[in-house]
Coordinates of C-alpha atoms in Angstrom, one line a residue:
X1116 CA -51.3 -44.3 -102.9
X1117 CA -50.5 -44.9 -106.6
X1118 CA -46.8 -45.5 -107.2
X1119 CA -47.2 -46.4 -110.9
X1120 CA -49.1 -44.5 -113.7
X1121 CA -52.9 -44.8 -113.5
X1122 CA -53.0 -46.4 -117.0
X1123 CA -50.6 -49.1 -116.0
X1124 CA -52.4 -49.6 -112.7
X1125 CA -55.6 -50.1 -114.6
X1126 CA -53.8 -52.6 -116.8
X1127 CA -52.6 -54.6 -113.8
X1128 CA -56.0 -54.7 -112.3
X1129 CA -57.7 -55.7 -115.5
X1130 CA -55.3 -58.6 -116.1
X1131 CA -55.6 -59.9 -112.5
X1132 CA -58.3 -62.2 -111.2
X1133 CA -61.9 -60.8 -111.3
X1134 CA -63.5 -59.6 -108.1
X1135 CA -66.0 -62.1 -106.8
X1136 CA -69.7 -61.0 -107.0
X1137 CA -70.3 -61.0 -103.2
X1138 CA -67.2 -58.8 -102.7
X1139 CA -68.4 -56.5 -105.4
X1140 CA -71.7 -56.0 -103.4
X1141 CA -69.7 -55.5 -100.2
X1142 CA -67.5 -53.0 -101.9
X1143 CA -70.4 -51.1 -103.3
X1144 CA -72.4 -51.0 -100.0
X1145 CA -69.3 -49.9 -98.1
X1146 CA -68.9 -46.9 -100.4
X1147 CA -72.7 -46.1 -100.1
X1148 CA -73.1 -46.4 -96.4
X1149 CA -69.9 -46.5 -94.4
X1150 CA -67.5 -43.7 -93.5
X1151 CA -64.0 -43.7 -94.9
X1152 CA -64.6 -46.3 -97.6
X1153 CA -61.0 -46.0 -98.8
X1154 CA -60.1 -48.2 -95.8
X1155 CA -61.5 -51.1 -97.8
X1156 CA -58.8 -53.4 -99.2
X1157 CA -60.6 -53.4 -102.6
X1158 CA -60.4 -55.6 -105.7
X1159 CA -56.7 -55.8 -106.5
X1160 CA -55.3 -56.0 -103.0
X1161 CA -58.1 -58.4 -102.1
X1162 CA -57.1 -60.7 -104.9
X1163 CA -53.5 -60.5 -103.6
X1164 CA -54.7 -61.4 -100.0
X1165 CA -56.6 -64.3 -101.4
X1166 CA -53.7 -65.6 -103.4
X1167 CA -51.3 -65.4 -100.4
X1168 CA -53.8 -67.2 -98.3
X1169 CA -54.2 -69.9 -100.9
X1170 CA -50.4 -70.3 -101.0
X1171 CA -50.2 -70.5 -97.2
X1172 CA -53.4 -72.7 -96.8
X1173 CA -53.6 -71.6 -93.1
X1174 CA -55.4 -73.5 -90.3
X1175 CA -55.8 -70.3 -88.2
X1176 CA -55.9 -66.7 -89.3
X1177 CA -55.7 -63.6 -87.2
X1178 CA -56.9 -60.2 -88.6
X1179 CA -56.4 -57.0 -86.7
X1180 CA -58.8 -54.5 -88.1
X1181 CA -62.0 -55.9 -89.6
X1182 CA -63.6 -52.7 -91.0
X1183 CA -66.5 -54.0 -93.2
X1184 CA -65.1 -57.5 -93.6
X1185 CA -63.8 -57.4 -97.1
X1186 CA -60.2 -58.5 -96.3
X1187 CA -61.4 -61.2 -94.0
X1188 CA -63.4 -62.8 -96.8
X1189 CA -60.5 -62.6 -99.1
X1190 CA -58.3 -64.4 -96.5
X1191 CA -60.9 -67.0 -96.0
X1192 CA -60.6 -68.2 -99.6
X1193 CA -57.4 -70.1 -98.7
X1194 CA -58.2 -71.4 -95.3
X1195 CA -58.3 -75.2 -94.5
X1196 CA -61.8 -76.6 -94.4
X1197 CA -61.6 -76.9 -90.6
X1198 CA -59.8 -73.6 -90.1
X1199 CA -60.9 -70.5 -88.1
X1200 CA -60.4 -66.8 -88.7
X1201 CA -60.3 -64.5 -85.7
X1202 CA -60.9 -60.9 -86.6
X1203 CA -60.7 -58.0 -84.2
X1204 CA -62.2 -54.5 -84.5
X1205 CA -63.0 -51.7 -82.1
X1206 CA -66.0 -50.3 -84.0
X1207 CA -69.3 -51.7 -82.5
X1208 CA -71.4 -50.1 -85.3
X1209 CA -69.8 -52.4 -88.0
X1210 CA -70.4 -55.8 -86.3
X1211 CA -73.8 -56.5 -87.8
X1212 CA -72.6 -55.2 -91.3
X1213 CA -69.7 -57.6 -91.1
X1214 CA -71.8 -60.5 -90.0
X1215 CA -74.3 -60.1 -92.8
X1216 CA -71.6 -60.6 -95.4
X1217 CA -69.7 -63.3 -93.4
X1218 CA -72.9 -65.4 -93.3
X1219 CA -73.7 -64.8 -97.0
X1220 CA -70.2 -66.0 -97.9
X1221 CA -70.7 -69.5 -96.5
X1222 CA -67.7 -69.0 -94.2
X1223 CA -69.8 -67.6 -91.4
X1224 CA -69.3 -70.4 -88.9
X1225 CA -65.5 -70.2 -89.4
X1226 CA -65.2 -66.5 -88.6
X1227 CA -65.1 -65.4 -85.0
X1228 CA -65.6 -61.6 -84.5
X1229 CA -64.0 -60.0 -81.5
X1230 CA -65.0 -56.5 -80.4
X1231 CA -62.5 -54.4 -78.4
X1232 CA -58.9 -53.5 -78.1
X1233 CA -56.7 -56.1 -79.9
X1234 CA -53.9 -55.7 -77.4
X1235 CA -56.3 -56.9 -74.7
X1236 CA -57.9 -59.6 -76.8
X1237 CA -54.9 -61.3 -78.5
X1238 CA -53.3 -62.6 -75.3
X1239 CA -56.6 -64.4 -74.4
X1240 CA -56.7 -66.3 -77.7
X1241 CA -55.7 -69.8 -76.9
X1242 CA -54.4 -70.7 -80.4
X1243 CA -51.4 -70.1 -82.7
X1244 CA -51.6 -68.7 -86.2
X1245 CA -50.3 -69.4 -89.7
X1246 CA -51.4 -66.1 -91.2
X1247 CA -51.8 -62.7 -89.6
X1248 CA -53.1 -59.5 -91.3
X1249 CA -52.4 -56.2 -89.6
X1250 CA -54.6 -53.3 -90.8
X1251 CA -55.6 -51.2 -87.8
X1252 CA -54.3 -48.1 -86.0
X1253 CA -50.8 -47.4 -87.2
X1254 CA -49.6 -46.2 -83.8
X1255 CA -49.9 -49.7 -82.4
X1256 CA -48.3 -51.7 -85.3
X1257 CA -45.1 -52.4 -83.3
X1258 CA -47.2 -53.4 -80.3
X1259 CA -49.3 -55.7 -82.4
X1260 CA -46.1 -57.4 -83.8
X1261 CA -44.6 -57.8 -80.4
X1262 CA -47.8 -59.4 -79.0
X1263 CA -48.4 -61.8 -81.9
X1264 CA -44.9 -63.0 -82.9
X1265 CA -44.9 -65.7 -80.2
X1266 CA -48.3 -66.8 -81.4
X1267 CA -47.1 -67.1 -85.0
X1268 CA -46.2 -70.7 -86.1
X1269 CA -42.8 -71.2 -87.6
X1270 CA -43.1 -70.5 -91.3
X1271 CA -46.2 -68.3 -90.6
X1272 CA -46.8 -65.1 -92.4
X1273 CA -47.6 -61.6 -91.2
X1274 CA -49.1 -59.2 -93.7
X1275 CA -48.9 -55.5 -92.8
X1276 CA -50.9 -52.9 -94.7
X1277 CA -50.3 -49.2 -95.3
X1278 CA -46.6 -49.5 -94.6
X1279 CA -45.6 -46.8 -97.2
X1280 CA -48.3 -44.4 -95.9
X1281 CA -48.7 -42.5 -99.2
X1282 CA -45.0 -42.0 -99.3
X1283 CA -44.8 -40.1 -96.0
X1284 CA -42.4 -42.7 -94.5
X1285 CA -39.7 -40.8 -96.4
X1286 CA -40.3 -37.7 -94.4
X1287 CA -37.9 -36.6 -91.6
X1288 CA -40.1 -34.1 -89.9
X1289 CA -43.8 -34.4 -89.0
X1290 CA -46.7 -32.3 -88.0
X1291 CA -47.3 -32.2 -84.3
X1292 CA -50.5 -34.3 -84.5
X1293 CA -49.1 -36.8 -86.9
X1294 CA -48.3 -39.9 -84.8
X1295 CA -49.0 -42.4 -87.5
X1296 CA -46.0 -41.6 -89.8
X1297 CA -43.2 -41.9 -87.2
X1298 CA -44.9 -45.1 -85.8
X1299 CA -44.9 -46.7 -89.3
X1300 CA -41.2 -45.7 -89.8
X1301 CA -40.4 -47.4 -86.5
X1302 CA -42.4 -50.4 -87.4
X1303 CA -40.7 -50.8 -90.8
X1304 CA -37.3 -50.6 -89.1
X1305 CA -38.5 -53.2 -86.5
X1306 CA -39.5 -55.7 -89.2
X1307 CA -36.2 -55.2 -91.0
X1308 CA -34.1 -55.7 -87.9
X1309 CA -35.9 -58.5 -86.1
X1310 CA -34.0 -61.7 -86.8
X1311 CA -37.0 -64.0 -86.1
X1312 CA -38.5 -63.0 -89.4
X1313 CA -37.6 -62.3 -93.1
X1314 CA -39.4 -59.4 -94.7
X1315 CA -40.2 -58.0 -98.1
X1316 CA -42.0 -54.7 -98.7
X1317 CA -44.2 -54.6 -101.7
X1318 CA -45.1 -51.1 -103.3
X1319 CA -48.7 -52.2 -103.8
X1320 CA -51.4 -49.6 -103.2
X1321 CA -50.3 -48.0 -99.9
X1322 CA -47.6 -50.6 -99.3
X1323 CA -47.9 -54.2 -98.1
X1324 CA -45.2 -56.0 -96.2
X1325 CA -44.9 -59.8 -96.2
X1326 CA -42.9 -61.1 -93.2
X1327 CA -42.2 -64.8 -92.7
X1328 CA -41.3 -66.3 -89.3
X1329 CA -38.1 -68.3 -89.6
X1330 CA -38.3 -72.1 -88.9

């Protein structure tokens, strides 16, 4: 996941905004108690999500893939005072963990948790979005894009995580059980070719794509 030397990566992190104290606690508890803690956005990417959200200043945010709630709290830092974040996850065991930190943050009343399949939930959301963060099962990235693009306001932003997949998107042959890599390759091609959006891929951590819906 590191595309620059570790020493330079450390320099980048140390010269970026500090991680807020609550998110430090969330980070630590995730690593202590939750399986696959590397799924957490973490300090540096979290500060990037926060910065993008502050630049967009969204009224409504959609997050596909909540995990322990770290990225949701980062995205909340830029939301309008009367805004709402809808976050969707399929793991029932994490709901209470997420809610604990959402309520501690002071954003609790502005965060709506949805439990279940995002492809079933999103069509039922009677709202449009200014900012969308996709960080869930890679096999459905293209499906998520297709189902949210018409709910994205003109000028709205889609952030897609893990789009470089530890560099495996360069591979031309895949293990039989590897469905994620070809799905991400197809997704990256979709974002590049879809004329409704303009896209830039950032080689940050495991790859983050910023796509803006044209006006």
